[in-house]
Coordinates of C-alpha atoms in Angstrom, one line a residue:
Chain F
X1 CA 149.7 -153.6 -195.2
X2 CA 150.0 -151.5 -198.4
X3 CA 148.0 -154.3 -200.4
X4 CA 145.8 -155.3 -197.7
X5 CA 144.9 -151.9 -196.7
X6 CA 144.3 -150.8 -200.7
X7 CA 140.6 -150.7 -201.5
X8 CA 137.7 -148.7 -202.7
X9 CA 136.1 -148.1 -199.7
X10 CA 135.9 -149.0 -196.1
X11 CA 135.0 -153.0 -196.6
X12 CA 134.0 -155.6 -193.9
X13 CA 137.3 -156.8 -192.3
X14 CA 139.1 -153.7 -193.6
X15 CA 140.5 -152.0 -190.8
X16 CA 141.1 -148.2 -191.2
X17 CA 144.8 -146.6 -190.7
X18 CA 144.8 -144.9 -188.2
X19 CA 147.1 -141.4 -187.0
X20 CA 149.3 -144.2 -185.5
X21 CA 150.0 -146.3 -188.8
X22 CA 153.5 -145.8 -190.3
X23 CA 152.0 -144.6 -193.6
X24 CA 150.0 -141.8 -192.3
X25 CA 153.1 -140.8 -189.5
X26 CA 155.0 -140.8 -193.4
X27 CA 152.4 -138.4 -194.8
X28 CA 151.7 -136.0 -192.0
X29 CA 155.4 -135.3 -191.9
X30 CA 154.4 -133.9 -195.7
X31 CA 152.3 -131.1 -194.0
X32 CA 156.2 -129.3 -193.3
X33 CA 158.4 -128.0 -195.7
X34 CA 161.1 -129.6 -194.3
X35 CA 159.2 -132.9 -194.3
X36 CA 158.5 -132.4 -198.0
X37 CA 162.0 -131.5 -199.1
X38 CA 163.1 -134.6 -196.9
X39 CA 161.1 -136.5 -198.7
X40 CA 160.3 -135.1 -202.3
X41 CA 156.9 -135.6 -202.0
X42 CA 153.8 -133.5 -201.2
X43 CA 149.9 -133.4 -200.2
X44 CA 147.2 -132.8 -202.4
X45 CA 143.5 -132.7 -200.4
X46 CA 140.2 -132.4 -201.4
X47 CA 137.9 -134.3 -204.6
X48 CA 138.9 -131.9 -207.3
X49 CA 142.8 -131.2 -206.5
X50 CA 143.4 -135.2 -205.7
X51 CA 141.4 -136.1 -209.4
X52 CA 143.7 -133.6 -211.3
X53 CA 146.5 -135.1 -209.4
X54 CA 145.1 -138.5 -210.4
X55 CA 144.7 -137.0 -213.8
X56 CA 148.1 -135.7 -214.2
X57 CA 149.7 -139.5 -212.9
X58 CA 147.8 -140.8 -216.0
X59 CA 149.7 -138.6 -218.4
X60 CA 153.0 -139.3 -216.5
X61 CA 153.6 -134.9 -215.6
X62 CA 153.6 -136.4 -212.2
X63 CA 153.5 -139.6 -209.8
X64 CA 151.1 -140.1 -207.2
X65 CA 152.0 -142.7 -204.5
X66 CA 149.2 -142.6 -202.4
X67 CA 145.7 -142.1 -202.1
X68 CA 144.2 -141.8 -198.4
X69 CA 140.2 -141.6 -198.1
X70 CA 137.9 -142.0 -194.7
X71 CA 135.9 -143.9 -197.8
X72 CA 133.0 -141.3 -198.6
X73 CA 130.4 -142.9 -201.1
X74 CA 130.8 -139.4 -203.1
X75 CA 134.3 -140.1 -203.4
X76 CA 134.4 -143.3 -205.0
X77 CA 134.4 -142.5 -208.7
X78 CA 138.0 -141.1 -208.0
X79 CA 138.8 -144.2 -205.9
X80 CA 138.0 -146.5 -209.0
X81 CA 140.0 -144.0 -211.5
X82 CA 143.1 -144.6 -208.7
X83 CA 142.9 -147.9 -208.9
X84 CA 142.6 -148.4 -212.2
X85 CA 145.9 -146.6 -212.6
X86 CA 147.2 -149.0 -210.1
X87 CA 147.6 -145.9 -207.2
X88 CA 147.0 -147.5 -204.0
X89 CA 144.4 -146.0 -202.2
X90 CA 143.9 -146.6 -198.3
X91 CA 141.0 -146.3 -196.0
X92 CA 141.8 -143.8 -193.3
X93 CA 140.1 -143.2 -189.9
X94 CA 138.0 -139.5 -190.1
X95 CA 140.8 -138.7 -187.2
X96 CA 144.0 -139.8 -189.6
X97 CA 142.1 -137.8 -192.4
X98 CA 142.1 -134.8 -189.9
X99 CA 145.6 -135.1 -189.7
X100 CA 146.6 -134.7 -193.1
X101 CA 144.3 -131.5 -193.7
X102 CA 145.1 -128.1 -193.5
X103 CA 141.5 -127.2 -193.7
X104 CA 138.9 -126.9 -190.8
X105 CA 136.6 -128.8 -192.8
X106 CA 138.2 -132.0 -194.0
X107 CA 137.1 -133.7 -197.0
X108 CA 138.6 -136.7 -195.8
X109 CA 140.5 -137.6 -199.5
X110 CA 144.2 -136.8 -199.5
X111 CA 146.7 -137.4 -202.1
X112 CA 150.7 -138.3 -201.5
X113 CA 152.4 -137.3 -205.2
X114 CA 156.1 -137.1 -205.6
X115 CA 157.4 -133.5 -205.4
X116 CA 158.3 -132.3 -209.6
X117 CA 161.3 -132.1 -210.2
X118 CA 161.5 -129.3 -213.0
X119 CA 164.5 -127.0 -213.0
X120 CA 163.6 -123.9 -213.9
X121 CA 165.6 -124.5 -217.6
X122 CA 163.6 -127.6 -217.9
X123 CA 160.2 -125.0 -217.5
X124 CA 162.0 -122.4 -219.6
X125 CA 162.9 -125.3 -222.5
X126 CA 159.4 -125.5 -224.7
X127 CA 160.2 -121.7 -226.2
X128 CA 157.9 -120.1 -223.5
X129 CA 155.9 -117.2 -224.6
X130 CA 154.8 -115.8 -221.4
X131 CA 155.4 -116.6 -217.9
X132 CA 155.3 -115.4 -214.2
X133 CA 158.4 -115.1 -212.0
X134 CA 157.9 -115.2 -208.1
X135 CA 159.9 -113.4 -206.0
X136 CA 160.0 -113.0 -202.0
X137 CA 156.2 -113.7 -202.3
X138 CA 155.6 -114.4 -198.5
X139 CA 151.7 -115.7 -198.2
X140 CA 151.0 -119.4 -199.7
X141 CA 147.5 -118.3 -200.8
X142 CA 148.7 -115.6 -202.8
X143 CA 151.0 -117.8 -204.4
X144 CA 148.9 -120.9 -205.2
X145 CA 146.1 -117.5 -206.9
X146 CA 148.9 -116.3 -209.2
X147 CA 149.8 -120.1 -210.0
X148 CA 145.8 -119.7 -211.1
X149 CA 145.5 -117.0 -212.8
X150 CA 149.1 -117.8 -214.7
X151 CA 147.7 -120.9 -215.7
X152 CA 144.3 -119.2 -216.7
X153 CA 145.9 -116.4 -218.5
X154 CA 147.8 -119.2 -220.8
X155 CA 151.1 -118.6 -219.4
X156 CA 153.9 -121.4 -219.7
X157 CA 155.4 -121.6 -216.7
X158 CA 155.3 -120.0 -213.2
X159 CA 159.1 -119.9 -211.2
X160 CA 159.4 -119.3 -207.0
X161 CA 162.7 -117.9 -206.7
X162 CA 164.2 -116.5 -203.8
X163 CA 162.7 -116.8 -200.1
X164 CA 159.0 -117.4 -202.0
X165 CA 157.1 -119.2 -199.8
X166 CA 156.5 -122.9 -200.9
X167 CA 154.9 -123.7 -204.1
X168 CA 153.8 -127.2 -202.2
X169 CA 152.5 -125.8 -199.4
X170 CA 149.1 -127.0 -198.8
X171 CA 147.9 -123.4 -198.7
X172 CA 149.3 -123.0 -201.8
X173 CA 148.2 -126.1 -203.4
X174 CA 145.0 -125.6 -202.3
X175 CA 144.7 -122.1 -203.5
X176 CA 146.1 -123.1 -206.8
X177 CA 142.7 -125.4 -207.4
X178 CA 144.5 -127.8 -209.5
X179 CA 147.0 -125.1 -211.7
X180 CA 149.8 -126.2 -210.2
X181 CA 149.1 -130.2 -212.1
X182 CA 148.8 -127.9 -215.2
X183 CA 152.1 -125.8 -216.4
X184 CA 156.1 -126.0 -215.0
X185 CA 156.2 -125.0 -212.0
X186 CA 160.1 -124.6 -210.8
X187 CA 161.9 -123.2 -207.8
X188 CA 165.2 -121.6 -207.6
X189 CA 166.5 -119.6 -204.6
X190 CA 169.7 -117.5 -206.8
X191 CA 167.4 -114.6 -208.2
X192 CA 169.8 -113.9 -210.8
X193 CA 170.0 -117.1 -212.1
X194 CA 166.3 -117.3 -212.4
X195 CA 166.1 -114.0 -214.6
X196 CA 169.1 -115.1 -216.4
X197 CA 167.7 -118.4 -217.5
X198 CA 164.4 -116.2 -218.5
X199 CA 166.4 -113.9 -220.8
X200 CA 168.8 -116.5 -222.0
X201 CA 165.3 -118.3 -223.7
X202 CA 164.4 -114.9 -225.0
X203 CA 161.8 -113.3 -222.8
X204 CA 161.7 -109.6 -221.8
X205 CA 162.2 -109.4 -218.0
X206 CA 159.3 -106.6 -216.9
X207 CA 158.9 -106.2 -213.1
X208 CA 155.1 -105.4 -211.8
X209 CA 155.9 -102.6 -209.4
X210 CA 153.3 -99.3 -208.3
X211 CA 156.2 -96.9 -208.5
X212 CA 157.4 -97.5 -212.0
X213 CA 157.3 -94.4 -214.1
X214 CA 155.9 -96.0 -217.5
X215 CA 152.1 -97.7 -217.1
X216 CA 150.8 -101.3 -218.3
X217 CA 148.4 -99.0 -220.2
X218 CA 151.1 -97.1 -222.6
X219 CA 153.0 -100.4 -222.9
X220 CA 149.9 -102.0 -224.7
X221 CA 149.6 -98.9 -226.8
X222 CA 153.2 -99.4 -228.0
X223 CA 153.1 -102.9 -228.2
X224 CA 155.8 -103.9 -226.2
X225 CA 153.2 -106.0 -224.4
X226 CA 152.7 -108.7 -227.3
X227 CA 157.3 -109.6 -226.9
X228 CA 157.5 -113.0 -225.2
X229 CA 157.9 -112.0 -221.8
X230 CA 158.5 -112.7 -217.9
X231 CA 156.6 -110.9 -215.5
X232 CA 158.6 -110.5 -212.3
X233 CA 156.1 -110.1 -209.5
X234 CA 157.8 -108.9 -206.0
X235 CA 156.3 -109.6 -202.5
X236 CA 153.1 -108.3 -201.1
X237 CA 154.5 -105.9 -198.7
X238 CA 157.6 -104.6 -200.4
X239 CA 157.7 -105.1 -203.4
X240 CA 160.5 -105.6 -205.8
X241 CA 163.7 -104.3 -204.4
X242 CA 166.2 -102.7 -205.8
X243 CA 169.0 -105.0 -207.0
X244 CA 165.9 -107.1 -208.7
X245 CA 164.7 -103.9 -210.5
X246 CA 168.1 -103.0 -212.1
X247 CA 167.6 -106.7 -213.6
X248 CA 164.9 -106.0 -215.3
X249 CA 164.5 -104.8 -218.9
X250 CA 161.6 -102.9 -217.5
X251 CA 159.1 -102.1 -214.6
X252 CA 155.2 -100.9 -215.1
X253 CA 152.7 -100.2 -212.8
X254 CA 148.9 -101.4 -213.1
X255 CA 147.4 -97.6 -213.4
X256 CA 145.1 -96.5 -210.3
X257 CA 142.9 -94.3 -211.7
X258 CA 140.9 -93.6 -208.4
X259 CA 141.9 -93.2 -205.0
X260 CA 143.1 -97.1 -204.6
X261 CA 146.3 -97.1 -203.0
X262 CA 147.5 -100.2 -204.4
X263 CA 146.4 -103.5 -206.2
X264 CA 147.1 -107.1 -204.4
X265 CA 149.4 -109.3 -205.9
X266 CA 146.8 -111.5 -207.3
X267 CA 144.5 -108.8 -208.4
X268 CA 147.9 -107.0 -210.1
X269 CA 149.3 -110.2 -211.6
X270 CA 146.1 -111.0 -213.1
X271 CA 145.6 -107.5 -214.9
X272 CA 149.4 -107.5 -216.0
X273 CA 149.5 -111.5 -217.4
X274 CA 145.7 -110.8 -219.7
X275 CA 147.2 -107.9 -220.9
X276 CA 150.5 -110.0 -222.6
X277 CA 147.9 -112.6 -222.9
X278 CA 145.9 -110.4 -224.9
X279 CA 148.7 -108.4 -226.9
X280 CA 150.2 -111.8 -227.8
X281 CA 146.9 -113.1 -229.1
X282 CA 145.9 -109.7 -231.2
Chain X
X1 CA 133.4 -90.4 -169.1
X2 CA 133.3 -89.3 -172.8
X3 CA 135.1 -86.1 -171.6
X4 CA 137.6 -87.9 -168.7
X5 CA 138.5 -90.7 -171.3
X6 CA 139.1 -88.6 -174.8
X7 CA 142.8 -88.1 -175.0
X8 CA 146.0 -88.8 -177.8
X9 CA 147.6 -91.6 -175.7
X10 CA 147.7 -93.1 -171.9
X11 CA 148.4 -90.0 -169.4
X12 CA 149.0 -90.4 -166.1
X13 CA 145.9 -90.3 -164.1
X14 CA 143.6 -91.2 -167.5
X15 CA 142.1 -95.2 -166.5
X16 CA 141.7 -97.0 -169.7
X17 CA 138.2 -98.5 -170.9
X18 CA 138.1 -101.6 -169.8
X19 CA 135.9 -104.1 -172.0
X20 CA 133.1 -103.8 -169.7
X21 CA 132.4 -99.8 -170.1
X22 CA 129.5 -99.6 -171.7
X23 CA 131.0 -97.6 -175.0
X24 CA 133.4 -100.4 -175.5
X25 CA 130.4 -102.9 -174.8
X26 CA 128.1 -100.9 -177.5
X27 CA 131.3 -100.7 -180.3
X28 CA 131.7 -104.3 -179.4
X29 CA 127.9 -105.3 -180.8
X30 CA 129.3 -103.5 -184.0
X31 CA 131.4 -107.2 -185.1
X32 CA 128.0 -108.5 -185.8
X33 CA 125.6 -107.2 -189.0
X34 CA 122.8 -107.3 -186.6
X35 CA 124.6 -104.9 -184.6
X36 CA 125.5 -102.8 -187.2
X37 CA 122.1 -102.1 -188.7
X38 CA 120.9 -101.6 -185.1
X39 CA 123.1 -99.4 -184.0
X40 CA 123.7 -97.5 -187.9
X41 CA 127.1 -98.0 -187.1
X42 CA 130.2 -99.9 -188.4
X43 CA 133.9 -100.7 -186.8
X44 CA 137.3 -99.5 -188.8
X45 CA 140.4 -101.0 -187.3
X46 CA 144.5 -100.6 -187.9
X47 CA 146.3 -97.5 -188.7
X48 CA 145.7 -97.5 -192.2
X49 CA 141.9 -97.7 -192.5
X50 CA 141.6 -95.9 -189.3
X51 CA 144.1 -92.7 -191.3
X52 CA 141.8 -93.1 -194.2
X53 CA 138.1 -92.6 -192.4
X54 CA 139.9 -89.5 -190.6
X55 CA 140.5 -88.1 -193.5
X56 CA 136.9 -89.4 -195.2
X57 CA 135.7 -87.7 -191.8
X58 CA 137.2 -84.3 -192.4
X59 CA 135.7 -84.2 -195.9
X60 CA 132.5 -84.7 -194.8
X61 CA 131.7 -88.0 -196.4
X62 CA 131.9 -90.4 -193.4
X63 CA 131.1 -89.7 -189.4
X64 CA 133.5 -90.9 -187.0
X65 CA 131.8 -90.6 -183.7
X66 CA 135.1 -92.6 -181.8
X67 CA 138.7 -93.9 -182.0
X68 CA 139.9 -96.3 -179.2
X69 CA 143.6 -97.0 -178.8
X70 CA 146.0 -98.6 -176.4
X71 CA 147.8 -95.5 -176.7
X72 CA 150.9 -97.1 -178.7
X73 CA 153.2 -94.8 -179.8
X74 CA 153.4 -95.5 -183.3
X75 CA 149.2 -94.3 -183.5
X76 CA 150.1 -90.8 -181.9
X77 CA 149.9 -88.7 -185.3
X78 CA 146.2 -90.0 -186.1
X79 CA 145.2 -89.5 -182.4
X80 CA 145.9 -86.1 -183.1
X81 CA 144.6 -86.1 -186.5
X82 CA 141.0 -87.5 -184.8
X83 CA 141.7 -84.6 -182.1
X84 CA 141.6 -81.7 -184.2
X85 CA 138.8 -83.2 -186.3
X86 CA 137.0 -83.2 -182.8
X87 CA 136.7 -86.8 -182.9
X88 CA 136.7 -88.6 -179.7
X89 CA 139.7 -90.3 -178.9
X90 CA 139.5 -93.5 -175.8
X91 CA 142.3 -95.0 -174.7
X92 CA 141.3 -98.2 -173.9
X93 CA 142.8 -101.7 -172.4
X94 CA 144.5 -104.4 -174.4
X95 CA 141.6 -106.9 -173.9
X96 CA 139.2 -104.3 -174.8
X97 CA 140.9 -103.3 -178.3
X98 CA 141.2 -107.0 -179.2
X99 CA 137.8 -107.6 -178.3
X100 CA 136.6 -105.5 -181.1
X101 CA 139.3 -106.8 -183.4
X102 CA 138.3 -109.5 -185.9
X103 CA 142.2 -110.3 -186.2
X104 CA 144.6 -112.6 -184.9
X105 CA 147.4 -109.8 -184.0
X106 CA 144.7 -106.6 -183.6
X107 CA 146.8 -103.1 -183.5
X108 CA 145.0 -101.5 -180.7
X109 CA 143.4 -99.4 -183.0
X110 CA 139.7 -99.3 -183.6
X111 CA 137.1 -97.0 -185.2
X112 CA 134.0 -96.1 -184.8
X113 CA 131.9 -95.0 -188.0
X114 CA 128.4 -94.2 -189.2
X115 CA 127.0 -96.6 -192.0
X116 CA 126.7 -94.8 -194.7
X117 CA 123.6 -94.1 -195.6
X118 CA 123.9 -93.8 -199.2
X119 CA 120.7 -95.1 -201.5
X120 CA 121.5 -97.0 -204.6
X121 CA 120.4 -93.9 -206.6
X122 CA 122.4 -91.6 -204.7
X123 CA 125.4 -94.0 -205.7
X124 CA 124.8 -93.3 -209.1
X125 CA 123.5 -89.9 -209.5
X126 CA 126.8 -88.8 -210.8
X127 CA 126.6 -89.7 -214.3
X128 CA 128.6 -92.8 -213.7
X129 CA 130.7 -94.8 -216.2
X130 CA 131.6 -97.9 -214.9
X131 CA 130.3 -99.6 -212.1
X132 CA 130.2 -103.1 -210.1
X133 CA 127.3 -105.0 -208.9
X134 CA 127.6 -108.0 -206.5
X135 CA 125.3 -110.3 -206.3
X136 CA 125.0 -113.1 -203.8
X137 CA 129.1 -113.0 -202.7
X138 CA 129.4 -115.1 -199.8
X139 CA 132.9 -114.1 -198.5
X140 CA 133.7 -110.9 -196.7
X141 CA 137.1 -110.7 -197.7
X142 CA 136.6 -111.5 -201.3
X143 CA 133.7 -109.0 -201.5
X144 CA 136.5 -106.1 -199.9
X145 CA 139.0 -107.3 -202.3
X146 CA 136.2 -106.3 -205.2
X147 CA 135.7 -102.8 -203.5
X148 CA 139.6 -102.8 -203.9
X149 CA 139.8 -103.1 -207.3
X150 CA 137.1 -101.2 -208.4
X151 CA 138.5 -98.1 -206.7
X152 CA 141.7 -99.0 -208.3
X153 CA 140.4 -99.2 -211.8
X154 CA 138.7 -95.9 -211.5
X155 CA 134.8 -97.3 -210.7
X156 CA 132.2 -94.7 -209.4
X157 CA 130.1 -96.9 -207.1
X158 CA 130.0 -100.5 -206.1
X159 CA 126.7 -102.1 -205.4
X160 CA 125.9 -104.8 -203.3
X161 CA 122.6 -106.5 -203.8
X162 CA 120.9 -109.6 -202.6
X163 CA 122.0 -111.4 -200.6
X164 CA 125.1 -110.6 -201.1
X165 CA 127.6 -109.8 -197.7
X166 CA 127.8 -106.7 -195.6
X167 CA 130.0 -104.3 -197.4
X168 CA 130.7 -103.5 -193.4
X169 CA 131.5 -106.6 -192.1
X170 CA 135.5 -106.3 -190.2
X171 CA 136.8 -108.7 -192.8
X172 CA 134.9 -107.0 -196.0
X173 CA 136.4 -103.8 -194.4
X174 CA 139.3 -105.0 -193.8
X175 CA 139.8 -106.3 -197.7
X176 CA 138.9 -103.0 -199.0
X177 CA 142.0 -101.5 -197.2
X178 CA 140.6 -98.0 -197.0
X179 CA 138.6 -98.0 -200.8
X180 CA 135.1 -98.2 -198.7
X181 CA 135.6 -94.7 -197.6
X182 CA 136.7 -93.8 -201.5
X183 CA 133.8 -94.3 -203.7
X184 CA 129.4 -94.7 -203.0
X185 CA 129.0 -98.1 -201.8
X186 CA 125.2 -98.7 -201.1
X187 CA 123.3 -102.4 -200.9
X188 CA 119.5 -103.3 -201.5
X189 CA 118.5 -106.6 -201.1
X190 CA 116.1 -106.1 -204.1
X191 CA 118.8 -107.5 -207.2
X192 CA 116.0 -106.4 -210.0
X193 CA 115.6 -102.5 -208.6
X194 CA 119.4 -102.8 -208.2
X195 CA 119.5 -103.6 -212.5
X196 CA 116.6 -101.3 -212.9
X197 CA 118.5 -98.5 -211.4
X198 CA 121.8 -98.9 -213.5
X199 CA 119.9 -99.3 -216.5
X200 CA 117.7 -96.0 -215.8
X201 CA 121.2 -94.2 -215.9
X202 CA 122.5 -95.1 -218.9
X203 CA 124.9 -98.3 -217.7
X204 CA 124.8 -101.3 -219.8
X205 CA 124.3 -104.9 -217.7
X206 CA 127.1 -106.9 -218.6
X207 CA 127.3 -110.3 -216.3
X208 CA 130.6 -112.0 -215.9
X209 CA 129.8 -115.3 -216.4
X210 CA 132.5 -118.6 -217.2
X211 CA 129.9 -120.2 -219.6
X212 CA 128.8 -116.9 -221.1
X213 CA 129.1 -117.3 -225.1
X214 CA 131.1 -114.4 -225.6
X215 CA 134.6 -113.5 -224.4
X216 CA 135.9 -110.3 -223.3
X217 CA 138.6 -109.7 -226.0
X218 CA 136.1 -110.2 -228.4
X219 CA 134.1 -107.7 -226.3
X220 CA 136.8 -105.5 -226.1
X221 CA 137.8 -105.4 -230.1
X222 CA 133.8 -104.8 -231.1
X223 CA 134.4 -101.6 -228.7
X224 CA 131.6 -102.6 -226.8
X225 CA 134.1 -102.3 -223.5
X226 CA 134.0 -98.3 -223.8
X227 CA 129.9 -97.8 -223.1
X228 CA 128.9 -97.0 -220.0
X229 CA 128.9 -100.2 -217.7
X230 CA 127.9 -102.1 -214.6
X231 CA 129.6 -105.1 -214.1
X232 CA 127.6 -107.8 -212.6
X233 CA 129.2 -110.4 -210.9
X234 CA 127.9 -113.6 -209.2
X235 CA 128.6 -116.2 -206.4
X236 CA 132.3 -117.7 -205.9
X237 CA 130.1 -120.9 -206.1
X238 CA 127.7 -120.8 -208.5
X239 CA 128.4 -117.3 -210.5
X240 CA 125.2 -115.7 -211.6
X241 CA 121.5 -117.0 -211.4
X242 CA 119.3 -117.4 -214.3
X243 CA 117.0 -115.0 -213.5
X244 CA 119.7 -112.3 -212.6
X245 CA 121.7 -113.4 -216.1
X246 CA 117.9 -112.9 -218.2
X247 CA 117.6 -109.3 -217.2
X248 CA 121.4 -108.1 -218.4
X249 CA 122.0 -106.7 -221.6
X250 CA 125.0 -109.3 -222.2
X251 CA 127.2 -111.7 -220.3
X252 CA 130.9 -112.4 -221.6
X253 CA 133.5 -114.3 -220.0
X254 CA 137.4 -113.9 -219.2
X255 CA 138.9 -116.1 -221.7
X256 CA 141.1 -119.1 -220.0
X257 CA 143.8 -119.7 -222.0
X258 CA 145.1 -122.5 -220.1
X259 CA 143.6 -125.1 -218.5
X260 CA 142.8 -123.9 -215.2
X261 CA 139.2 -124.5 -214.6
X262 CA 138.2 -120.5 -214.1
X263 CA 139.6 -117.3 -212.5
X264 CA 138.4 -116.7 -208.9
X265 CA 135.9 -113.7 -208.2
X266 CA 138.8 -110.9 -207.2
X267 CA 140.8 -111.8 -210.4
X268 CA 137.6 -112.1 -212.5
X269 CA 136.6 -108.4 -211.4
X270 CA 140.2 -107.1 -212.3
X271 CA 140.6 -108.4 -215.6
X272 CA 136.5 -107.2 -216.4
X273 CA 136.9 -103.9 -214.7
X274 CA 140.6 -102.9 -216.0
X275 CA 139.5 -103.9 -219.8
X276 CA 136.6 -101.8 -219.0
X277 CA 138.4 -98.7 -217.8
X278 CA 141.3 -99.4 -220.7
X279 CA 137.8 -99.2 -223.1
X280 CA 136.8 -96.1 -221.9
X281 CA 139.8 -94.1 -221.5
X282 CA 141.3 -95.4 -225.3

């Protein structure tokens, strides 16, 4: 089926998979964490995720296995650029689509790509300068928007550790708009081990937390901020806690200089990562 | 029934509104905009935003006229709060609470408030320093998330013009998590006037744009950051119009770094508005 069913497009005497056909049953599985870890791979939806995926399988960062598409003229150019790097792409009922999506409007393209692999030493090994450290973050659209924003801020790699919610989560993929095909992103649940492999490269372990007593502000002024570094970001409704603090070489809040009472974790990380971004570049 | 129903909690012999009294029918038209404007009204719901209008209400720069609550313990303190501030308080039924909810797991606490009324030249009749203009943001929750962080990094009004979302919407509201009620946030579907009327007080037009020649460090090391500024920031879609970009004074963009395509609106704001208030407190 996989070379019958490979094609451009839905042609006469192609019949579409449908939510019954072993391959999609495979790849809906991939809509779990469980199913993903089970089978080291994940889903990528939508025309501009699936052609950085396609783009990324061209440089060899990462595999894609599959290609699914309900066979949408506007979607053809990425069809062709998966065939040419001989990705088997398969015509889809609009219903089989549906049930790879996470989104209430399918675009009917869906992507299977092998999970990376990268231990967080393997994202630590190219003498990073700056990166983002995950920890306990709970919601998979924050996560994918600070995979964003690391990536858009120049940052070398981004590491889940702990109970941080899925980098490969669809949410997160999603929300990551094609970062995640673009810089290391590992996963280690042993917190310490994370911030060890972090310091043992070199970088200066600073935790983004609203109660620390020194601000991003006087850090730039001292220029502390230009050190390689690894911001340590904690979850969205606690925080950093306290055996992760004592880690750290240092904690610094974003200032509030109205009546905010807080930043959100995006918002915060995005502040903190241009301001080392900026520092390293002065 | 005003007087009958207005109490801190469910006593015995007090009925609870049911979703067909007419108050909780009239707060209920509040979820749409069209009910807003009618009615000059808007809904605040949870503990935290409800806490925050209170206390907006007892300085005199927002009306409650009502609080309904299911009577949960956990709300008692701000039932009392409302009390002393001669607000209203309803206890009301389940199903009428999460009728005017606008989320999945609603806390049985809902306000009702009076729209502010506030002009776009009352919003800045204060000599203001830095400011944020939205124009044409399509999503509610993004648009709170802005209100957010310009409270956090100090702004003195937020603007809303064209046809950009209501500021009042549940989600926009919601997003904002309590910064509506902290700083003069007016609209006017009239985008010129809006520019016209920062520019009449003293505010340089700066657009954030991704394609805009400039880039804010560069911005930032000319000194430029620490004038007197609206930021003016466009669509998630399709950032700022031609028209709206030919009547600013500049337009500079957040430098990517990496090789993600661009920031998203919410992170865009942060990183302009936080250089801006670094600028102008240096």
């Amino acid at each position: 089926m996989s070379t019958e069913g490979a094609s451009t497009g839905p042609r006469p005497g192609t019949t579409p998979l449908t939510e019954r056909s072993s391959r999609v049953a495979f790849a809906r599985k991939l809509t779990k964490r469980q199913g993903r870890e089970k089978a080291g791979a994940f889903l990528v939806e939508g025309a501009q995720a699936v052609g950085e995926a396609l783009a990324a399988h061209r440089t060899g960062s990462l595999r894609v296995r599959d290609v699914f598409s309900t066979g949408q003229q506007q979607h053809r150019p990425l069809l062709e650029h998966a065939a040419d790097a001989a990705v088997p792409v398969h015509t889809v009922t609009e219903r089989a689509a549906a049930g790879l999506s996470e989104t209430i409007t399918p675009q009917g393209l869906v992507a299977v790509c092998d999970l990376p692999g990268a231990s967080v030493h393997a994202a630590l090994a190219a003498q990073p300068r700056l990166v983002a450290v995950l920890v306990g973050i709970a919601d998979p659209g924050n996560a994918g928007t600070v995979v964003r924003v690391a990536d858009a801020a120049g940052a070398d790699a981004v590491l889940f550790a702990g109970d941080t919610v899925d980098a490969f989560n669809g949410k997160a993929v999603r929300a990551s708009t094609g970062s995640l095909f673009h810089l290391p992103v590992a996963r280690d649940r042993d917190v310490p081990a994370v911030l060890g492999a972090c310091r043992a490269v070199g970088l200066r372990l600073v935790g983004a937390d609203g109660n620390a007593a020194a601000d991003l502000d006087e850090a730039d002024r001292s220029g502390a901020l230009s050190l390689p570094t690894a911001w340590v970001f904690g979850s969205e409704a606690h925080g950093l806690a306290d055996p992760v603090l004592a880690e750290l070489d240092t904690a610094l809040r974003v200032p509030i200089h109205g009546r905010a009472e807080s930043l959100n974790l995006a918002t915060a990380a995005a502040v903190c990562l241009y301001a080392s971004a900026r520092a390293q570049r002065a």
